PDB file of C-alpha atoms in Angstrom:
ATOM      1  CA  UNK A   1      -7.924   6.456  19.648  1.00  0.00           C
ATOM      2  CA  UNK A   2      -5.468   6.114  17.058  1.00  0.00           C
ATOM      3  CA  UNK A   3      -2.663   5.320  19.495  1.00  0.00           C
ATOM      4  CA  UNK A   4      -4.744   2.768  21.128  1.00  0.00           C
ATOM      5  CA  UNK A   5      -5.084   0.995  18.185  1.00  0.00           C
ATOM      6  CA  UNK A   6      -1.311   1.399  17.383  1.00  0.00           C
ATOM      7  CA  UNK A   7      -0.843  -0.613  21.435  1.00  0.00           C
ATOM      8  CA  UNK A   8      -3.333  -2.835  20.370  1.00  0.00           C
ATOM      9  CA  UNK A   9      -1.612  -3.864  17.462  1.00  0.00           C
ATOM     10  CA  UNK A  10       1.489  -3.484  18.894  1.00  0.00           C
ATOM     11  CA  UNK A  11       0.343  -6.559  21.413  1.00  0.00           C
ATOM     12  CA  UNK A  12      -0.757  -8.659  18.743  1.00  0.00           C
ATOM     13  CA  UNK A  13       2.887 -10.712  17.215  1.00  0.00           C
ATOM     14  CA  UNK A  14       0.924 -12.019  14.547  1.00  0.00           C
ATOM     15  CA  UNK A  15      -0.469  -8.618  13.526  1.00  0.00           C
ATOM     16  CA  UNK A  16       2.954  -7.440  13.985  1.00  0.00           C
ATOM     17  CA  UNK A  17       4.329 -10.244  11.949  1.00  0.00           C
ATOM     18  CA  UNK A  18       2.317  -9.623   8.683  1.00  0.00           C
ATOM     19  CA  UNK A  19       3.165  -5.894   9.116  1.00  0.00           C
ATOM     20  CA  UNK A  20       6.508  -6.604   8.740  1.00  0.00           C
ATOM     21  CA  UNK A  21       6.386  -9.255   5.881  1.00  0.00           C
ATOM     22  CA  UNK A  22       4.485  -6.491   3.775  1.00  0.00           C
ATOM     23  CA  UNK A  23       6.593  -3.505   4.281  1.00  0.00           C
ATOM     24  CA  UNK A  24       9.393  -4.549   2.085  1.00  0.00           C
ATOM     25  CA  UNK A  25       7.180  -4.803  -0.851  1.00  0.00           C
ATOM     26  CA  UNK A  26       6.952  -1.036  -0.909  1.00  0.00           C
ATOM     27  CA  UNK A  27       3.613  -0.804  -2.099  1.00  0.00           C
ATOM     28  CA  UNK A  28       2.793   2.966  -2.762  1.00  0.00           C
ATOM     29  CA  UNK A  29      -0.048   4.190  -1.098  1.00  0.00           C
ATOM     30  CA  UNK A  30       0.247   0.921   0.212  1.00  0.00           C
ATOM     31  CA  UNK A  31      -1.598  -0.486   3.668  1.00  0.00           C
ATOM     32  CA  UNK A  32      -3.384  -3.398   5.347  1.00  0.00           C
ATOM     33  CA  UNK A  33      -6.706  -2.845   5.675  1.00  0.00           C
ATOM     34  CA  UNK A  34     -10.588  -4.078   6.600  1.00  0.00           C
ATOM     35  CA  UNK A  35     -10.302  -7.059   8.717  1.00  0.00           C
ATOM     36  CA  UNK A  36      -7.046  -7.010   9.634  1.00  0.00           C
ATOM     37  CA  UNK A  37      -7.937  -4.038  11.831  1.00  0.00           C
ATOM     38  CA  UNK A  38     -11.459  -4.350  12.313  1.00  0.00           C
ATOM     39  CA  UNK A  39     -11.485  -7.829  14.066  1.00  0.00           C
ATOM     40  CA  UNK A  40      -8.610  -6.634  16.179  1.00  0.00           C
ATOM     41  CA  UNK A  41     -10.341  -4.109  18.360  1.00  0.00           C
ATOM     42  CA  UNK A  42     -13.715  -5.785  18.018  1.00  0.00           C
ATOM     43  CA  UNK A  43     -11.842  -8.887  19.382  1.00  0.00           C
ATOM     44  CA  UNK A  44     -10.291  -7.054  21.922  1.00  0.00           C
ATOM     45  CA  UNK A  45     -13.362  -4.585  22.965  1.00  0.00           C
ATOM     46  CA  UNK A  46     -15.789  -8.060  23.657  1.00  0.00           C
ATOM     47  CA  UNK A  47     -12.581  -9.554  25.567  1.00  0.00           C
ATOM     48  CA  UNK A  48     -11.655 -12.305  23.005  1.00  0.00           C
ATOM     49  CA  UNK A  49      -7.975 -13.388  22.658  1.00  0.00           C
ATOM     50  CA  UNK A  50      -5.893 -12.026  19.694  1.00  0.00           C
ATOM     51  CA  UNK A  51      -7.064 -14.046  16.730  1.00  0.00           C
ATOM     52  CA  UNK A  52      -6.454 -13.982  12.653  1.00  0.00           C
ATOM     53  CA  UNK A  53      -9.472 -11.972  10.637  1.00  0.00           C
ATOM     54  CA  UNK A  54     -11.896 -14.655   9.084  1.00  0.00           C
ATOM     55  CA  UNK A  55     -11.241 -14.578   5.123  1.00  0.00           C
ATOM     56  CA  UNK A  56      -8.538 -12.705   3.690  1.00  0.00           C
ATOM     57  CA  UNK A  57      -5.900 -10.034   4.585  1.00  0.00           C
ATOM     58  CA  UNK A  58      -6.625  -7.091   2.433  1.00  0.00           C
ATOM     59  CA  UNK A  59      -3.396  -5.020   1.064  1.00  0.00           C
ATOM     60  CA  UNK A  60      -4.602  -1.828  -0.263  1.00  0.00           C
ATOM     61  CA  UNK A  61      -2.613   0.087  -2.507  1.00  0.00           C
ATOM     62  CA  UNK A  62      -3.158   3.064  -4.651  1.00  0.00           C
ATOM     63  CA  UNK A  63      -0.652   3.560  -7.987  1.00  0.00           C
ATOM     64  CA  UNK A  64      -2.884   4.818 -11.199  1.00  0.00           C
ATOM     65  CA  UNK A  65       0.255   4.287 -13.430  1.00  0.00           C
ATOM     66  CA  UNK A  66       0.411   0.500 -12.882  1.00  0.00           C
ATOM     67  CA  UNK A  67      -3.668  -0.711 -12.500  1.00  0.00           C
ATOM     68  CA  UNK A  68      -2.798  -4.223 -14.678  1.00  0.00           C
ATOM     69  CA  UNK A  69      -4.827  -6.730 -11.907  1.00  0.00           C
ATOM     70  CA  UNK A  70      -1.559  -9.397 -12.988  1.00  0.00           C
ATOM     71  CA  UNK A  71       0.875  -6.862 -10.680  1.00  0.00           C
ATOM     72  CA  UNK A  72      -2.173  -7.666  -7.422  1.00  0.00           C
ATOM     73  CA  UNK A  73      -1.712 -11.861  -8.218  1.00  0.00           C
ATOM     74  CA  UNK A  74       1.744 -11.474  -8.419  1.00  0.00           C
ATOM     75  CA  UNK A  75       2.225  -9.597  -5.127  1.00  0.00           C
ATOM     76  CA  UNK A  76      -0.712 -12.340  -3.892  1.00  0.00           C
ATOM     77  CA  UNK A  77       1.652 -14.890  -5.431  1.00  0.00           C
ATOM     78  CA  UNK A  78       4.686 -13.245  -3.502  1.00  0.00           C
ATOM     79  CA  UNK A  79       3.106 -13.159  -0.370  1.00  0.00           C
ATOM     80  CA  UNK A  80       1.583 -16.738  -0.369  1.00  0.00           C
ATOM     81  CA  UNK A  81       5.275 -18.075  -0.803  1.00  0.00           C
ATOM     82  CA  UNK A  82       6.128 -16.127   2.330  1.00  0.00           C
ATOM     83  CA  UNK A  83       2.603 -17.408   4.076  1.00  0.00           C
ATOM     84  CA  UNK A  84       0.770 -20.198   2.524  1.00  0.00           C
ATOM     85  CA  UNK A  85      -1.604 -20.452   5.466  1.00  0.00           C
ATOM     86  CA  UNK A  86      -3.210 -16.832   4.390  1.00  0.00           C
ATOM     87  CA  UNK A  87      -5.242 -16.141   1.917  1.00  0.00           C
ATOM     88  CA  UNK A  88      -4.175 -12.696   0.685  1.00  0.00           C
ATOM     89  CA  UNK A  89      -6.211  -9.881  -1.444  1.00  0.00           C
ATOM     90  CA  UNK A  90      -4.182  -7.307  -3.178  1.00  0.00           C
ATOM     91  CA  UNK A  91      -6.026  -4.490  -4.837  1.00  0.00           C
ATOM     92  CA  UNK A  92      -4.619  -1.147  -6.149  1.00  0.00           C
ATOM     93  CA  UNK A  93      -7.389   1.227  -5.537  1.00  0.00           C
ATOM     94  CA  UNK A  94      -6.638   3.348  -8.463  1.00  0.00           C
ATOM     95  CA  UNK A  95      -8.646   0.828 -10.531  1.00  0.00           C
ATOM     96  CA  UNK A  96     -11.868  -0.260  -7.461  1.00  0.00           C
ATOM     97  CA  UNK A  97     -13.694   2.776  -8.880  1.00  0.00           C
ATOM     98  CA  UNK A  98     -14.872   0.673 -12.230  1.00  0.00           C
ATOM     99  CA  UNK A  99     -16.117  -2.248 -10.106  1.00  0.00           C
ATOM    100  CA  UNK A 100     -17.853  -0.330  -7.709  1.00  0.00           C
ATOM    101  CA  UNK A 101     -19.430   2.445  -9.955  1.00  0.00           C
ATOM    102  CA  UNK A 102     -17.635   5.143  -8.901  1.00  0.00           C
ATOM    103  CA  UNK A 103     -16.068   8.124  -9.947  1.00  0.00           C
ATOM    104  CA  UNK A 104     -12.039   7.501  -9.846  1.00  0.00           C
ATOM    105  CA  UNK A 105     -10.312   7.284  -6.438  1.00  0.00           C
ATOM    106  CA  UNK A 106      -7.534   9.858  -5.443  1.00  0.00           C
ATOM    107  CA  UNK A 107      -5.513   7.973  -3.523  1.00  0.00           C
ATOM    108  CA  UNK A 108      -5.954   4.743  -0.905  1.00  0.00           C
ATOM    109  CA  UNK A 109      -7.766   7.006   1.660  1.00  0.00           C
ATOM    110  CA  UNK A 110     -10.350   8.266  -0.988  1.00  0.00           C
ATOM    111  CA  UNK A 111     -10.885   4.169  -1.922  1.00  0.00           C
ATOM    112  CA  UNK A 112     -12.127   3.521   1.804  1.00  0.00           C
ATOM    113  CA  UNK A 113     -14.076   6.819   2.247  1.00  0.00           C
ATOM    114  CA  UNK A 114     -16.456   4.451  -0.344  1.00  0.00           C
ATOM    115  CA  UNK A 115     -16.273   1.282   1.738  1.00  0.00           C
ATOM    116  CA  UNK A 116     -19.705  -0.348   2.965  1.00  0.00           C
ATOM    117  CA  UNK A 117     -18.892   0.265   6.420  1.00  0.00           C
ATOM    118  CA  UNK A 118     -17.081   3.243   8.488  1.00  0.00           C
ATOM    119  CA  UNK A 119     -15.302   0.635  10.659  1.00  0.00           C
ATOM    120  CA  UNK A 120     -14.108  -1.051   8.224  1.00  0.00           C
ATOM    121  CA  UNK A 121     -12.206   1.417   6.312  1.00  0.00           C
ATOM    122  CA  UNK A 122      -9.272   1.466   8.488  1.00  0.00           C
ATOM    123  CA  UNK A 123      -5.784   1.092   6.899  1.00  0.00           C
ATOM    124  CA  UNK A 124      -2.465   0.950   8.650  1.00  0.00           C
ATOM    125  CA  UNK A 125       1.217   0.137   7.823  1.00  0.00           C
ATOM    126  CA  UNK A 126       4.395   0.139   9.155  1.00  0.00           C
ATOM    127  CA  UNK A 127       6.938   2.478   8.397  1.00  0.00           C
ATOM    128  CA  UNK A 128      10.845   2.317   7.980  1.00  0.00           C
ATOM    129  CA  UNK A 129      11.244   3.327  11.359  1.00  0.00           C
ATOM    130  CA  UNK A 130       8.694   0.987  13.140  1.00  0.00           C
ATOM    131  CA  UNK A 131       6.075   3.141  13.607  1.00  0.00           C
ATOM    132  CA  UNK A 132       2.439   2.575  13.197  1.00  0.00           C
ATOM    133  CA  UNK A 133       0.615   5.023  10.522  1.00  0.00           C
ATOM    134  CA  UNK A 134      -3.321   4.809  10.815  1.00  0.00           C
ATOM    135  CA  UNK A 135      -4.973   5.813   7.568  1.00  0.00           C
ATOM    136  CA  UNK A 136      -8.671   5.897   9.085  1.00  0.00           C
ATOM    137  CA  UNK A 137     -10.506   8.496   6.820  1.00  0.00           C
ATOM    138  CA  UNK A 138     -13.613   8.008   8.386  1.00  0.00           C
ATOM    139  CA  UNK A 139     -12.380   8.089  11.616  1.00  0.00           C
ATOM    140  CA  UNK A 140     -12.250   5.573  14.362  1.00  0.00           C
ATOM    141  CA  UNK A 141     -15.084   6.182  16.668  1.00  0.00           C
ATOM    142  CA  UNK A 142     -17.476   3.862  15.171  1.00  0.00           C
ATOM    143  CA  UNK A 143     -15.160   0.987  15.607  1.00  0.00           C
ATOM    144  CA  UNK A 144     -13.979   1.727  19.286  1.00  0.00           C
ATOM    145  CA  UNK A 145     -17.604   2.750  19.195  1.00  0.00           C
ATOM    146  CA  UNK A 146     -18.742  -0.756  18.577  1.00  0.00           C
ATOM    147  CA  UNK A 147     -21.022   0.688  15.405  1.00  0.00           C
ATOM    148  CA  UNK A 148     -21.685  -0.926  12.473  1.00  0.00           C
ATOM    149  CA  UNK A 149     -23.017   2.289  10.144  1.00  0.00           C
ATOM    150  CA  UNK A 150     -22.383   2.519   6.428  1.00  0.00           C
ATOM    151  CA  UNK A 151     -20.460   4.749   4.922  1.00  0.00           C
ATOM    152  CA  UNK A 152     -21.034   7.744   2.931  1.00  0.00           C
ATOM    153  CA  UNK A 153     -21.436   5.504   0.060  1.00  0.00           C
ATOM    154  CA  UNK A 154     -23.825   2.967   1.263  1.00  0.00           C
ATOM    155  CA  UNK A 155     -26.258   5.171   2.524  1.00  0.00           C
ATOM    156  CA  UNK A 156     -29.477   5.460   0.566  1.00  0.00           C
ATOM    157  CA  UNK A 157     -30.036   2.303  -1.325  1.00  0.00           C
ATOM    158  CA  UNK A 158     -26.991   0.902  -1.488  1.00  0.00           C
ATOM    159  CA  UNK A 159     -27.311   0.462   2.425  1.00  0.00           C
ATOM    160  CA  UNK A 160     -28.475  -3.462   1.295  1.00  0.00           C
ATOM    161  CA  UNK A 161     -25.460  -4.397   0.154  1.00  0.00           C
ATOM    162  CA  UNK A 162     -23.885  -3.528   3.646  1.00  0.00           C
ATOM    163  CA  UNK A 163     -26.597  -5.264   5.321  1.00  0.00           C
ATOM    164  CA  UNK A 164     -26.637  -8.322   3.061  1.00  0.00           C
ATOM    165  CA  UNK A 165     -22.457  -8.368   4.147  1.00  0.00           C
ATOM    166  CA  UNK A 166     -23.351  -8.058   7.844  1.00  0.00           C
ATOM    167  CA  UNK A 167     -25.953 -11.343   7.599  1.00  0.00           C
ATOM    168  CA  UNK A 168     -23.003 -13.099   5.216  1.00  0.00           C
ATOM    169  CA  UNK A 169     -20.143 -12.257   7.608  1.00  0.00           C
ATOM    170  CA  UNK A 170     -21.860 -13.333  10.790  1.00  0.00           C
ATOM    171  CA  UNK A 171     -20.418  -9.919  12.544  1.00  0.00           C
ATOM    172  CA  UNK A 172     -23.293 -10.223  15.168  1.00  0.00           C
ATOM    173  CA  UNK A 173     -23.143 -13.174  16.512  1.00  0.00           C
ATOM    174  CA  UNK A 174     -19.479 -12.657  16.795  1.00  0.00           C
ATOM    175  CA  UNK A 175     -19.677  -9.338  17.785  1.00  0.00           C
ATOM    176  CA  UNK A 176     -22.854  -9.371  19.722  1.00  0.00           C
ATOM    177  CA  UNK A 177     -22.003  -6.206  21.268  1.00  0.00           C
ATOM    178  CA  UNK A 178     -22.048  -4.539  17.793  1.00  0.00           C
ATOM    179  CA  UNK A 179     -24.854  -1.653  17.087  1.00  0.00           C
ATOM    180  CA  UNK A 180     -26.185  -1.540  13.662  1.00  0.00           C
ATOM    181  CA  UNK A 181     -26.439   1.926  12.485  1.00  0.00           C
TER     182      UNK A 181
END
């Protein structure tokens, strides 16, 4: 699955295009992330054009010597000179862990295993040489899979917060093909 993802984003010159306009910021641990991923393959998997994520593009980063939220507006700031029209959301994941309530993160990967939704915590970047790195460390099959399940984190009673983001996000009647899980 992961190199079906890589050709779909590979096919997608907007995709492409942000890929590229991050890279040179060198972010470590650094990926895009959420949205930017999901909303490809769901797009593509109900047979909808190519088309931008609703809301933001989320960079994800992970650097716990440098968690000072100014460095995430001024790489915002960077970016929105490059591409006004987006509305960009730069986190380093070494500090999520105090606004979510959880123990610290280990790295970028670790951040997403404690995302609301498996399908969702998808991450890729390009590399130097133009190749397509998937960070996915809950997999991929419930996003080819067309599942919307929560993650480890958002089982239990946290599972309303993921459900309270599926009514607020309007993934079903986009997605009507989606399975809640």
């Amino acid at each position: 699955m992961e190199e079906q993802l890589r050709n779909l984003l590979r096919a997608d010159p907007w995709r492409m295009d942000l890929l590229r306009l991050v890279r040179p910021l060198a972010l470590p641990d650094g990926w895009i992330a959420a949205g930017f991923v999901r909303d490809a393959v769901w797009d593509h998997l109900h047979g909808h054009a190519p088309s931008a994520p609703v809301g933001d593009i989320d960079i994800i980063w992970f650097d716990p010597a440098r968690t000072d939220p100014a460095l995430d507006h001024a790489t915002e700031a960077r970016l929105a000179g490059l591409r006004p029209e987006i509305i960009w959301s730069v986190k380093n994941q070494a500090r999520m862990h105090q606004r979510n309530h959880d123990a610290p993160y280990a790295d970028a990967a670790d951040a997403m295993r404690h995302w609301p939704e498996t399908a969702t915590a998808i991450g890729i970047r390009l590399t130097l040489d133009d190749r397509l790195e998937v960070n996915a460390p809950l997999g991929l099959d419930d996003l080819f899979g067309l599942r919307l399940a929560p993650g480890p984190a958002f089982l239990g009673v946290r599972r309303a917060t993921l459900d309270a983001r599926v009514r607020a996000k309007g993934w079903l009647a986009r997605y009507p093909l989606l399975q809640l899980g």
